[in-house]
Short mmCIF file of C-alpha atoms in Angstrom, two decimals:
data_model
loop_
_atom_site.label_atom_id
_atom_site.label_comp_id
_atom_site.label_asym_id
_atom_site.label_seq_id
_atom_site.Cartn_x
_atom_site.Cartn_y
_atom_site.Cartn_z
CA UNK A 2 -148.49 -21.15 -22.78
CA UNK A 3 -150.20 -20.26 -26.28
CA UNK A 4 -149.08 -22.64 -29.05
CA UNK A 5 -150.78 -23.27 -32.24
CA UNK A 6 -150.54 -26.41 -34.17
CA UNK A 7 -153.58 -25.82 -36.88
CA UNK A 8 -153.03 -25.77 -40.80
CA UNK A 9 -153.14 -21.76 -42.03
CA UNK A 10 -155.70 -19.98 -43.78
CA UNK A 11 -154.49 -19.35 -47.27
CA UNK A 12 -155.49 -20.29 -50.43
CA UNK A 13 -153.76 -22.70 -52.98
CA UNK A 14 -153.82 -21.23 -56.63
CA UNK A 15 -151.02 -22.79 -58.55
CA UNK A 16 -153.28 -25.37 -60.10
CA UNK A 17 -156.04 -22.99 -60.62
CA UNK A 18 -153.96 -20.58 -62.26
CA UNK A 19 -153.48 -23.14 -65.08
CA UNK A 20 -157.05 -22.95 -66.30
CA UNK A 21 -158.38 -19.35 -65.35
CA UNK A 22 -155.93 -16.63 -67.41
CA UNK A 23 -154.06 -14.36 -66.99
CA UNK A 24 -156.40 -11.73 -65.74
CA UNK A 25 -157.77 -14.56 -63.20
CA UNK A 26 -154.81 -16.30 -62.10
CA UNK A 27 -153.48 -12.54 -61.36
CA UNK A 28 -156.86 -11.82 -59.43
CA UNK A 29 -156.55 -15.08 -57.29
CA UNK A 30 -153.11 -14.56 -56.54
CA UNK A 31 -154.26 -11.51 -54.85
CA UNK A 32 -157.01 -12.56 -53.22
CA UNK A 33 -154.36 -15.67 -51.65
CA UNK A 34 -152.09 -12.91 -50.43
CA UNK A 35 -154.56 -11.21 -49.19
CA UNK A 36 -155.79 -14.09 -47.08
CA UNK A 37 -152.50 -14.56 -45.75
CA UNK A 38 -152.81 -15.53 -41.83
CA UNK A 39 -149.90 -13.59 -39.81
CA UNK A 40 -150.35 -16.54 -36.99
CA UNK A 41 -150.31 -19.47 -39.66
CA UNK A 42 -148.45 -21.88 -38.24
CA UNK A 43 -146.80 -23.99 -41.78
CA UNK A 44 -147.67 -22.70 -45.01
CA UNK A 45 -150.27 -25.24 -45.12
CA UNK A 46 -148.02 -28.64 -46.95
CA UNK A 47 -148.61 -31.09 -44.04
CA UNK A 48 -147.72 -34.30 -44.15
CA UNK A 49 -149.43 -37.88 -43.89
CA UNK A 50 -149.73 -39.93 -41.19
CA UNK A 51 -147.87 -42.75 -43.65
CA UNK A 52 -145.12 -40.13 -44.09
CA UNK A 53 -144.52 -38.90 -41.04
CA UNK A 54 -146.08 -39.79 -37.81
CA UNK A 55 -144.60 -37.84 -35.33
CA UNK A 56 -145.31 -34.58 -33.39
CA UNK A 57 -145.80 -31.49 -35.78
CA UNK A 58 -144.35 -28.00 -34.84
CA UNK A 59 -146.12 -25.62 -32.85
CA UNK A 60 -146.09 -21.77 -32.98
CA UNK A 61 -145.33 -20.33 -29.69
CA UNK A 62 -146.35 -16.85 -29.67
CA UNK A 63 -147.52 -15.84 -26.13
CA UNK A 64 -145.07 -13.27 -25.86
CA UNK A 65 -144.62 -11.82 -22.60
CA UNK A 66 -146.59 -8.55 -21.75
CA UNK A 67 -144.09 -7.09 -19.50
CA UNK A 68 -140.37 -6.92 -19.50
CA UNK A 69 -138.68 -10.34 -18.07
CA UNK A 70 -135.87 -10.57 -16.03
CA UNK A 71 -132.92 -10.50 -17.87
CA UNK A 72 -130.40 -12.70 -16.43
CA UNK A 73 -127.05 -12.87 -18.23
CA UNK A 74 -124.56 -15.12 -17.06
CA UNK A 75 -122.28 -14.85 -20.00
CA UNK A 76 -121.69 -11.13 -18.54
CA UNK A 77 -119.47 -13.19 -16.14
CA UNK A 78 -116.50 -13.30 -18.74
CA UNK A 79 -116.44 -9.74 -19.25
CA UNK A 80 -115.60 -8.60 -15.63
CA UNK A 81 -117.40 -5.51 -16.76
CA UNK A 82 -115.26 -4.72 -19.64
CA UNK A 83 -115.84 -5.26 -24.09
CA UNK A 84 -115.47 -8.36 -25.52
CA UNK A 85 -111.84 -8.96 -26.85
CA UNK A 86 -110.66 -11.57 -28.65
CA UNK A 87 -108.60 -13.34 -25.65
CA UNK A 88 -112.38 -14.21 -23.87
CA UNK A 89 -114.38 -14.19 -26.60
CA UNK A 90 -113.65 -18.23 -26.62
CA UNK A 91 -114.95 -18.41 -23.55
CA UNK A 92 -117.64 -15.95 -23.38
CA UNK A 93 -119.08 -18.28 -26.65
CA UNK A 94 -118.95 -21.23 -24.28
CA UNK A 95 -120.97 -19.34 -21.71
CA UNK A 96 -123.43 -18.65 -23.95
CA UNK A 97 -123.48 -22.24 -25.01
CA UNK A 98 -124.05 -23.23 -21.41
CA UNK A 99 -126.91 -20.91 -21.14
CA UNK A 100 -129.06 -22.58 -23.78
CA UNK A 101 -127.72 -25.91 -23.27
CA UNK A 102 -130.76 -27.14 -21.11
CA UNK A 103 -133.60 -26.34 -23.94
CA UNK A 104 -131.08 -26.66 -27.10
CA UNK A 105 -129.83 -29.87 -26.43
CA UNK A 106 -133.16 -31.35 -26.41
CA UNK A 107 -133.97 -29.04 -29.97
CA UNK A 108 -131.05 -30.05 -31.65
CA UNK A 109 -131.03 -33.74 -30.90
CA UNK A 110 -134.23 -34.94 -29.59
CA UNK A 111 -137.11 -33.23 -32.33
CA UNK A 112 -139.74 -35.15 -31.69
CA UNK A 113 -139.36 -34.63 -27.77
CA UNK A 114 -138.93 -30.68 -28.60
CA UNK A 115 -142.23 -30.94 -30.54
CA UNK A 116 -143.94 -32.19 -28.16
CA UNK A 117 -142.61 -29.57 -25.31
CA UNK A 118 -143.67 -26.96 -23.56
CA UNK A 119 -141.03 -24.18 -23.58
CA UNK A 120 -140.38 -20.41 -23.55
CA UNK A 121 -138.98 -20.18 -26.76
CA UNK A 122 -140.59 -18.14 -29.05
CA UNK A 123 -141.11 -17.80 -33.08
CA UNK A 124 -142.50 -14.65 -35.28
CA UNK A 125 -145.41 -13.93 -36.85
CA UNK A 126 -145.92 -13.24 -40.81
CA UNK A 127 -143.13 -16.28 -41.23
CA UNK A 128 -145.45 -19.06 -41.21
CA UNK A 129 -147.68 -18.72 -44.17
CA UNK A 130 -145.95 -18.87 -47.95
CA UNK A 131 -146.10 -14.93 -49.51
CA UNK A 132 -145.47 -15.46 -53.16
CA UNK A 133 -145.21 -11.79 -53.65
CA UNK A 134 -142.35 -11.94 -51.32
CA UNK A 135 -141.07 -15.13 -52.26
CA UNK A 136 -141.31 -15.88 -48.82
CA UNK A 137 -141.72 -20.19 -48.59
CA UNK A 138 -143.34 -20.15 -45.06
CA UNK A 139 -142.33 -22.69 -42.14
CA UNK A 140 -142.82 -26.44 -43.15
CA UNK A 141 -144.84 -28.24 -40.87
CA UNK A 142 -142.79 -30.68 -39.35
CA UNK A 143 -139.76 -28.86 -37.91
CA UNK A 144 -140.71 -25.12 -38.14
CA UNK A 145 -137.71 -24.73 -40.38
CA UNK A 146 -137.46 -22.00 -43.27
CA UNK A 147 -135.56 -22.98 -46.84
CA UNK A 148 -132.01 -21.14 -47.19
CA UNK A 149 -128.86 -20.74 -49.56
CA UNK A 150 -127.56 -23.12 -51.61
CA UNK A 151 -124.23 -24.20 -51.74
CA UNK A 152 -122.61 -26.47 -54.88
CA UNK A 153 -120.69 -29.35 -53.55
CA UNK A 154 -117.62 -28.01 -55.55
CA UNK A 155 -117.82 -25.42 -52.17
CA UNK A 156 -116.50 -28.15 -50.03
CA UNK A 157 -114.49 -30.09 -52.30
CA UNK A 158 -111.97 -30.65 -49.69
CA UNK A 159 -113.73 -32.18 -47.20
CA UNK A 160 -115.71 -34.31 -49.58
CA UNK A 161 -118.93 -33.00 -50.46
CA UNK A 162 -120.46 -35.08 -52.75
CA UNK A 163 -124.01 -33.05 -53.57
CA UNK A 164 -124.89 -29.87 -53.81
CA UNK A 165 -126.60 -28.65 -50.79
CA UNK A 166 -129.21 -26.29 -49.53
CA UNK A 167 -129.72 -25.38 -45.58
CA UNK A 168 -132.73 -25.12 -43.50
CA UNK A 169 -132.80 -23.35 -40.66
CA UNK A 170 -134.84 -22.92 -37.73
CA UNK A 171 -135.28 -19.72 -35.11
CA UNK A 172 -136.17 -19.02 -31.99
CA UNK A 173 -136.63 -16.18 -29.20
CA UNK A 174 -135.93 -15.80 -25.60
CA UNK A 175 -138.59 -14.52 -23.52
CA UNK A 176 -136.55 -10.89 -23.15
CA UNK A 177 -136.45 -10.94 -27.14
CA UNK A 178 -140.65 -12.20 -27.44
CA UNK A 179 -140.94 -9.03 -25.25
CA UNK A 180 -139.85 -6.76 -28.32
CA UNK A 181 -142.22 -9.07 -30.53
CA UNK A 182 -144.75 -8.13 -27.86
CA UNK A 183 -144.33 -4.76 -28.42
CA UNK A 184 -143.86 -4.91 -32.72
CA UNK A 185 -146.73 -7.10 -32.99
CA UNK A 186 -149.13 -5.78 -29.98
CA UNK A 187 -152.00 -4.62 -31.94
CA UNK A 188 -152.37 -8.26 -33.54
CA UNK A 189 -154.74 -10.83 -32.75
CA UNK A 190 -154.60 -14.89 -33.47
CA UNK A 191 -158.07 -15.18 -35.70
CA UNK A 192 -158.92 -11.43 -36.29
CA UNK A 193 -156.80 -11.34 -39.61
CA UNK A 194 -155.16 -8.01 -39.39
CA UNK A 195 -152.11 -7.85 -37.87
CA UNK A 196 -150.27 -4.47 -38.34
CA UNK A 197 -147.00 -3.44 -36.61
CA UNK A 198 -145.37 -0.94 -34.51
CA UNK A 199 -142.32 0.59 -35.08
CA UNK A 200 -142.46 4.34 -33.51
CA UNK A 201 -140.92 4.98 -30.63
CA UNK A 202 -137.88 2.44 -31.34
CA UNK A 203 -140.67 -0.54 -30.51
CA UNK A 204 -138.11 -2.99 -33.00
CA UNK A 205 -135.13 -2.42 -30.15
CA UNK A 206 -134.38 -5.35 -28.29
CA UNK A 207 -133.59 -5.38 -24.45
CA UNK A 208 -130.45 -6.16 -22.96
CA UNK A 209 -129.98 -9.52 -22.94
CA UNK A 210 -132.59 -10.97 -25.49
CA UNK A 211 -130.92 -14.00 -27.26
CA UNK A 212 -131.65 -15.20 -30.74
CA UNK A 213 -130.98 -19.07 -31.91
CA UNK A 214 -130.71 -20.73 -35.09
CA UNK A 215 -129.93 -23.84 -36.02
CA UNK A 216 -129.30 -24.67 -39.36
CA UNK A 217 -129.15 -28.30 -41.02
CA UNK A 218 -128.48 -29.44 -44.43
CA UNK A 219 -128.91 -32.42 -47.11
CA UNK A 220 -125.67 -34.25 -46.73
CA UNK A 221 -125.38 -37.09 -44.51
CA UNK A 222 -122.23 -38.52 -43.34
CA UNK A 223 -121.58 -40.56 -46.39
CA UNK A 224 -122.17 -37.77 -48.47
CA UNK A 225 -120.37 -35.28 -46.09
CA UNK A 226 -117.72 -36.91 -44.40
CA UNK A 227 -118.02 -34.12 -41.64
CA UNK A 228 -121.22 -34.80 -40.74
CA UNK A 229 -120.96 -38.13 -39.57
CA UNK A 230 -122.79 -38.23 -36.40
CA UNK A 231 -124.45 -35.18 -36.59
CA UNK A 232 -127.54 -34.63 -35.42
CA UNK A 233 -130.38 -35.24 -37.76
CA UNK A 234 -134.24 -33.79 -38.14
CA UNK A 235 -136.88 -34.45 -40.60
CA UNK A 236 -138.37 -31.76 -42.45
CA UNK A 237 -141.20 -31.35 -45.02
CA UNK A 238 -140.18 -30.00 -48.38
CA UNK A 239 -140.54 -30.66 -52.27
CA UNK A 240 -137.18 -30.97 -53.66
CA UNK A 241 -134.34 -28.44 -55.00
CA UNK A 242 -131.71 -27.72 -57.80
CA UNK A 243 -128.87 -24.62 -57.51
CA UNK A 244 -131.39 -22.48 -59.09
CA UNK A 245 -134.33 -22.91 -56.52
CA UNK A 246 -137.32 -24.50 -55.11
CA UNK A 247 -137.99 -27.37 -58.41
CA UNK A 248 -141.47 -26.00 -59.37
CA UNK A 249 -144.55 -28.02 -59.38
CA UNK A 250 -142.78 -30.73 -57.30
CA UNK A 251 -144.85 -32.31 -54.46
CA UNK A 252 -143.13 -31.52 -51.01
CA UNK A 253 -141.52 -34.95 -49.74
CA UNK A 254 -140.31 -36.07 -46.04
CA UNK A 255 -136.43 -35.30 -46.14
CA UNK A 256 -133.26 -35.86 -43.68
CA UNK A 257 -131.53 -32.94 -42.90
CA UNK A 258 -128.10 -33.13 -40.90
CA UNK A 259 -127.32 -30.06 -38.11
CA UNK A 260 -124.33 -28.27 -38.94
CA UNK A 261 -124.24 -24.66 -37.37
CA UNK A 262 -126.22 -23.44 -34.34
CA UNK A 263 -125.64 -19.38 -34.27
CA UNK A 264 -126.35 -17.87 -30.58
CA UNK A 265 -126.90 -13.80 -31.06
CA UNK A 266 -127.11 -12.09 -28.00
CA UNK A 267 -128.05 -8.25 -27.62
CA UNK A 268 -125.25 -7.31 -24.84
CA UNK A 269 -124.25 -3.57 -24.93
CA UNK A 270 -120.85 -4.51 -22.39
CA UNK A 271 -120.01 -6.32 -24.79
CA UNK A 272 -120.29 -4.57 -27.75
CA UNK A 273 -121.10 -0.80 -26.60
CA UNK A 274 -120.82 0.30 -30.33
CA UNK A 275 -123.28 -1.94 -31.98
CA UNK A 276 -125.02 -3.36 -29.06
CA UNK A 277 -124.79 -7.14 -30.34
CA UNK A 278 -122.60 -10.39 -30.08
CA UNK A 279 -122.79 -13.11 -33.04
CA UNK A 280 -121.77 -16.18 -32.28
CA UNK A 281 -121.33 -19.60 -34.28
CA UNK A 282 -120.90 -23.13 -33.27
CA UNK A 283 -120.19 -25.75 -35.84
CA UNK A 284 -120.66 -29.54 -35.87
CA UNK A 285 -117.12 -31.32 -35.46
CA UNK A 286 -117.63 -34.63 -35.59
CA UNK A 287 -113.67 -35.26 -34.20
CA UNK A 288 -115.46 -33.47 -30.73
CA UNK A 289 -115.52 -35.31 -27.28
CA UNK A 290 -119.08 -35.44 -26.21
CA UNK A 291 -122.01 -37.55 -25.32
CA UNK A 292 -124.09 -35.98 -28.77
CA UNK A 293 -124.40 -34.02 -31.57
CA UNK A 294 -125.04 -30.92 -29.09
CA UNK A 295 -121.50 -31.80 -27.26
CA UNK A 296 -119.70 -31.39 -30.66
CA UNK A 297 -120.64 -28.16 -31.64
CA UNK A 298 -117.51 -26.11 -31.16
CA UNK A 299 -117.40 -22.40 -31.19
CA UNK A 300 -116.03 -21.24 -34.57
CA UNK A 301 -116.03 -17.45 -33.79
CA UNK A 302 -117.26 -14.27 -32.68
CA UNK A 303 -117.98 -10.83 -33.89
CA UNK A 304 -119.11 -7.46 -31.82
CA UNK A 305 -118.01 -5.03 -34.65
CA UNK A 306 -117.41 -4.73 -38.34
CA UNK A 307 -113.89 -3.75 -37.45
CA UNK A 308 -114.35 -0.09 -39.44
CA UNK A 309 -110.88 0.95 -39.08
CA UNK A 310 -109.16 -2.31 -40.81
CA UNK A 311 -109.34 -1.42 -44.37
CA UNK A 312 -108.87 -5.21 -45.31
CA UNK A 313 -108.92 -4.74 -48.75
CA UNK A 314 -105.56 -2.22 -48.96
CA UNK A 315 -104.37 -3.54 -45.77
CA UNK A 316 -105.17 -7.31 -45.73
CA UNK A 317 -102.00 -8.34 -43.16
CA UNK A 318 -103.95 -5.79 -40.55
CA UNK A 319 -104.92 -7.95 -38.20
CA UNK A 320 -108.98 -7.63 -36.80
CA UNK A 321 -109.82 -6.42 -33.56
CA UNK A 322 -114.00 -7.49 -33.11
CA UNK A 323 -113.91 -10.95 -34.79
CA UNK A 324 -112.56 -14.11 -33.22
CA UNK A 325 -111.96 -17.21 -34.84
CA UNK A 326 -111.26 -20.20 -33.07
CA UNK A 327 -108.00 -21.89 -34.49
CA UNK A 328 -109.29 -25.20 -33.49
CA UNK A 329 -112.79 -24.85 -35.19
CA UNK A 330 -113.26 -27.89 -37.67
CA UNK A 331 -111.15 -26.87 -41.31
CA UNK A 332 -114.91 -27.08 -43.42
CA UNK A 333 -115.95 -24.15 -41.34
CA UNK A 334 -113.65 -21.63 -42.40
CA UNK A 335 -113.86 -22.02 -46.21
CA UNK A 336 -116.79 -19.42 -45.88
CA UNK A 337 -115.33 -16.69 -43.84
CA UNK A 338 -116.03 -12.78 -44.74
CA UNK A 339 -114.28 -10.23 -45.56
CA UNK A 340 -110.94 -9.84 -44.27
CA UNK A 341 -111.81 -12.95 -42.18
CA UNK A 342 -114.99 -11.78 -40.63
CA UNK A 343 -117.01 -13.88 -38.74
CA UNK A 344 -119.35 -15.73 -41.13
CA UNK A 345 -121.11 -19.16 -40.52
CA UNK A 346 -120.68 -22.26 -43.46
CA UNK A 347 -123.80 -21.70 -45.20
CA UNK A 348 -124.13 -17.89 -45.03
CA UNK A 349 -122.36 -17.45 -48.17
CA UNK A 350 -120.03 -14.53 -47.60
CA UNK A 351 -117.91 -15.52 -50.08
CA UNK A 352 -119.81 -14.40 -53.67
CA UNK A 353 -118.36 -16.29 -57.19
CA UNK A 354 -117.87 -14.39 -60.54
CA UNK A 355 -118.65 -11.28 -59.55
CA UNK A 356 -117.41 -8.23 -61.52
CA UNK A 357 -114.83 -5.54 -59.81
CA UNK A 358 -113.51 -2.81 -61.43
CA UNK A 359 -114.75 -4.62 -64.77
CA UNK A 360 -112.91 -7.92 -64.22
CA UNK A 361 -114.42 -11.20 -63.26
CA UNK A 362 -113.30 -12.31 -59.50
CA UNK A 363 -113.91 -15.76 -59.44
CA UNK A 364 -114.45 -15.77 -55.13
CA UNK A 365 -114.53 -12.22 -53.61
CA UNK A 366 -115.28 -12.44 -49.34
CA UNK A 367 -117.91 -9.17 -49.32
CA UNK A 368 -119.93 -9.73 -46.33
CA UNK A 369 -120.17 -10.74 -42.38
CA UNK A 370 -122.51 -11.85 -40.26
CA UNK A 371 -123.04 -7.88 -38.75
CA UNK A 372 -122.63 -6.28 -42.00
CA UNK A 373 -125.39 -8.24 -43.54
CA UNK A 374 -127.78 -7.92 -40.33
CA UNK A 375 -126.93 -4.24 -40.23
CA UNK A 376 -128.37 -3.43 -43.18
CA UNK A 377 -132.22 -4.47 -41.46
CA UNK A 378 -134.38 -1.75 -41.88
CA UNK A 379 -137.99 -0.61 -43.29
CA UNK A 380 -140.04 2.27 -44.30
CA UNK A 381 -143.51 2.58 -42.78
CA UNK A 382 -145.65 3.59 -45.47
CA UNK A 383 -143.32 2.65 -48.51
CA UNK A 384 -142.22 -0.70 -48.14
CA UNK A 385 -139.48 -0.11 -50.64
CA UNK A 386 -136.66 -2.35 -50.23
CA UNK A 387 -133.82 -0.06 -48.79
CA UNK A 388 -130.16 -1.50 -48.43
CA UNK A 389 -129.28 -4.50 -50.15
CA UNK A 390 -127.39 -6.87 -48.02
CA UNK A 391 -124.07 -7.05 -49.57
CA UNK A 392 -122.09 -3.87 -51.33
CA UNK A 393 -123.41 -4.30 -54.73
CA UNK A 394 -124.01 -1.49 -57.21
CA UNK A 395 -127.80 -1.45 -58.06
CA UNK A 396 -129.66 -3.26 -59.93
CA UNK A 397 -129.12 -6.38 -59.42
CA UNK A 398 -130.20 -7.99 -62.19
CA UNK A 399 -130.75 -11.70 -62.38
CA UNK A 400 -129.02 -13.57 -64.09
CA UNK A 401 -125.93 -11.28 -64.70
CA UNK A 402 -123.04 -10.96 -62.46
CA UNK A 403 -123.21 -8.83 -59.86
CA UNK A 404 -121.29 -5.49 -60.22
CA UNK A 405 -119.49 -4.96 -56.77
CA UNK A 406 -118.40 -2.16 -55.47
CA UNK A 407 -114.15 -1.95 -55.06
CA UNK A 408 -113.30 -3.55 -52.10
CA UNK A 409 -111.78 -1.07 -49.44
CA UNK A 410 -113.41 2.03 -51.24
CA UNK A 411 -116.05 4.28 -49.12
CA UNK A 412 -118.40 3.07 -50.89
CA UNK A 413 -117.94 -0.47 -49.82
CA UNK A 414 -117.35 0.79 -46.03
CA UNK A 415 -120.70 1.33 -45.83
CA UNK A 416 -121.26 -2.04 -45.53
CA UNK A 417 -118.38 -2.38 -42.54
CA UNK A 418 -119.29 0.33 -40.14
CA UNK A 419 -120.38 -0.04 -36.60
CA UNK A 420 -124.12 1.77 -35.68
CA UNK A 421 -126.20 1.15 -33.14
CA UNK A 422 -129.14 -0.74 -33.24
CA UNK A 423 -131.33 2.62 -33.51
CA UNK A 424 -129.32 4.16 -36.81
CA UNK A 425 -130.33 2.24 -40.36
CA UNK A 426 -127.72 2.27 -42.87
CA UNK A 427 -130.14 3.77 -44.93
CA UNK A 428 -130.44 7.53 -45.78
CA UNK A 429 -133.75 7.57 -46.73
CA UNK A 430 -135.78 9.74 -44.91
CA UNK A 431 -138.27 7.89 -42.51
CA UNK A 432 -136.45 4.59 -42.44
CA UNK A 433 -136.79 2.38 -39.64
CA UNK A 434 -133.62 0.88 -37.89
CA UNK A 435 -134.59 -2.87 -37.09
CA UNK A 436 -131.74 -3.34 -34.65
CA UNK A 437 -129.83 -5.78 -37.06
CA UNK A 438 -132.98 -8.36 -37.68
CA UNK A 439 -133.02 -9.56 -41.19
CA UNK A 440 -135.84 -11.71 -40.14
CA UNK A 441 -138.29 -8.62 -38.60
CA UNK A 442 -137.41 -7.09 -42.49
CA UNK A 443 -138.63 -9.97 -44.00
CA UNK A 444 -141.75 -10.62 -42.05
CA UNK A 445 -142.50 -6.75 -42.11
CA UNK A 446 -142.26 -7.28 -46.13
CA UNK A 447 -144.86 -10.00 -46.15
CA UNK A 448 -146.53 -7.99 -43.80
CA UNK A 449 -146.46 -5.16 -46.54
CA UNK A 450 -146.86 -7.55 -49.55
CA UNK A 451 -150.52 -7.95 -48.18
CA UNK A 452 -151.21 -4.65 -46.80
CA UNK A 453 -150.24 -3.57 -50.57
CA UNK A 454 -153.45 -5.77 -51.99
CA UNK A 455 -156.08 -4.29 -49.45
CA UNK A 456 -155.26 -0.80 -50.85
CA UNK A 457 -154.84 -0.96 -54.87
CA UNK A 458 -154.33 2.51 -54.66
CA UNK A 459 -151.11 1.22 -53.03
CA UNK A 460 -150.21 -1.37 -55.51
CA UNK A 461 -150.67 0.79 -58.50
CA UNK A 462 -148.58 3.36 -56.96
CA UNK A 463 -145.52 0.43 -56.22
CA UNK A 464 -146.05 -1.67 -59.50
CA UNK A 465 -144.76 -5.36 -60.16
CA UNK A 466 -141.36 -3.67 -60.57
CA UNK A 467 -141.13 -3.08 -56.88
CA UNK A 468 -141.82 -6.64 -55.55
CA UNK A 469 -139.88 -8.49 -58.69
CA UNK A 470 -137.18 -6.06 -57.14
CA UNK A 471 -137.36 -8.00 -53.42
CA UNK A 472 -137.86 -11.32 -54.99
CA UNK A 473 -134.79 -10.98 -56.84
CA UNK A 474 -133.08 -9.39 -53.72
CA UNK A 475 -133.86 -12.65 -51.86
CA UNK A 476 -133.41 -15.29 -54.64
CA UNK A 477 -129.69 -13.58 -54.97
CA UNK A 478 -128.69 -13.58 -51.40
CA UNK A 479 -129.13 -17.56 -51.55
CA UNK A 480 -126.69 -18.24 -54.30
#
């Protein structure tokens, strides 16, 4: 098993930039993306011994070289047939079951996970900060990557008192490494180039490859009544505000407090017409159970977009590929998509002050958990960003409200259709489908973000326009 616990090679220029100019600080920033190390495993902020003195992540990327036996017990449920909302509960708990061996032990032991040998696996290109990306990295303590912010005024009702931000960790099967195998088969740990490979639908996952992530935030109990008792992990991180990462702070050891733990399983029984299951489990603190890992509860499923429930003109229609479990904790539903589609607490379906038909909407539900991931695509060559997650009319420009598109119209169907994993939503010509990973995007766009600085015919041709243009699309989708 091939884990890597060393710092990454990158440089640090923030301080530097201070005293060098413009033209300098612009040349070093380069240079630092173009040092990036695909197989860094932080982006380099470790912490002391007198901070933290514990096990530190490791990067497991020994992906298997050959195809793994797939076994899929969940496939039980089904008795052949799709997923429908009367065993969707209990294919959810099947899943659970599955992953309960290794996950318990992630989710409520960290230090003993740290210090494990397992066959879970993480992705390259992640682990290293990108600021032409404004990609973070992994921090070093718990592997976890920074996410969306939520105001406490979000949970008002179940007694938020701070504004929170999540943190969220992810992790491979060995049947889902074997499609990292095949993306990232021409890389080397230590040779420094690390190009992908797309043709030939290499970004497909098998049958039965599972994704996991667990996502914590901020809150403790007495600052979130519902998360008394949950789980808790330490992570490495300077501080935040609602409108980012607070610049120029020092990174600080920080309490975060396990609230959702998504399963996403490629299963084409399931769901022949996109070829994946999402599935959420939330923290309830009311739960029987020996642990934190005992009280997370399925809040719901989703296999399809539900294309032919116009939600918008018919919103008493009632949805046929999402399941939501009526006893899921109240806290957990505040967030749900649109029409009701599945969509975890912090993934922030729900967008505020948006504009519609030129009126303000104060809360508008415009996404879901597969019309966000189905949007996961990239163009070899390019690197332009091609589908923006939610059905917004371009640009998005920061700062200003977001001009949506009118709820129900074809336009904003787009966004609610059910492809395989092979078709991109895109129409560009050349696009790669990425088989509804957000996360292969985004590592593919750091991945391109320092491919762009080894070839300045490259950058010239792109221009800061093009990257301000992803920065902005990834700031935006946290807010």
């Amino acid at each position: 098993m091939q884990f890597r616990n060393n710092r990454p090679l990158i440089v640090f220029s923030a301080g530097l930039a201070l005293l060098l100019g413009a033209g300098a600080a612009q040349a070093l920033q380069q240079k630092t993306t173009a040092m990036v190390d695909p197989f860094a495993v932080n982006n380099g902020q470790i912490p002391s011994k007198a901070e933290y003195d514990g096990p530190l992540w490791r990067f497991n990327h020994a992906y298997p070289q050959t195809p793994p036996n797939a076994e899929q017990p969940w496939q039980k449920v089904l008795n052949g047939k799709p997923l429908t909302k009367d065993n969707a509960h209990a294919y959810i708990e099947a899943l659970k079951e599955a992953v309960t061996r290794d996950m318990r032990v992630m989710v409520t032991r960290p230090k003993e996970w740290n210090a494990t040998t397992h066959e879970w696996y993480s992705m390259p290109w992640a682990g290293a900060a990108v600021d032409k990306t404004g990609w973070e990295g992994r921090e070093a303590i718990y592997g976890t990557y920074t996410g969306q912010f939520l105001p406490a005024s979000t949970y008002a009702e179940s007694g938020l008192k701070v504004d929170i931000r999540n943190y969220a960790t992810i992790y491979y099967n060995d049947v889902a490494a074997y499609t990292l195998h095949r993306v990232w088969q021409k890389c080397r740990s230590g040779q420094g180039r690390c190009v992908p490979t797309l043709h030939n639908n290499a970004a497909q996952f098998d049958e039965g490859s599972l994704v996991v992530k667990a996502a914590g935030v901020n809150a403790s109990g007495e600052q979130w009544p519902v998360m008394q008792g949950a789980a808790k992990w330490q992570i490495y991180r300077p501080p935040f505000n609602l409108d980012g990462t607070v610049p120029d702070e020092p990174p600080v050891v920080s309490d975060i407090y396990v609230g959702i733990f998504d399963i996403i399983v490629k299963d084409s029984v399931a769901a022949p017409e996109t070829g994946w299951v999402f599935t959420t489990l939330v923290y309830d603190k009311d739960a029987p159970g020996k642990d934190a890992w005992d009280k997370m509860v399925p809040l719901g499923a989703m296999w399809g977009n539900d294309p032919e429930v116009n939600s918008a003109r018919n919103p008493g229609q009632p949805l046929l590929e999402t399941y939501i479990n009526p006893a899921a904790p109240a806290y957990a539903k505040v967030t749900l998509g649109y029409g009701g589609r599945m969509s975890g607490p912090f993934d922030i379906a729900v967008k505020t002050n948006v504009e519609v038909d030129g009126k303000t909407v104060a809360k508008l539900p415009s996404s879901s958990c597969l019309s966000c991931h189905g949007t996961a695509s990239f163009l070899p060559g390019s690197f332009q960003p091609l589908t923006f997650f939610y059905p917004v009319k371009m640009p998005v420009i920061e700062g200003q409200p977001w001009n949506m598109y009118t709820p129900g119209s074809d336009e904003w169907n787009q966004w609610f259709q059910n492809r395989p994993g092979t078709v991109p939503q895109s129409q560009k010509p050349g696009a790669v489908a990425l088989d509804y990973s957000t996360f292969m995007e985004a590592v593919l766009m750091n991945y391109a973000a320092v491919e762009s600085e080894k070839k300045p015919q490259m950058l010239k041709s792109m221009g800061e326009d093009f990257w301000a243009t992803w920065r902005n699309w990834q700031k935006a989708r946290r807010h």
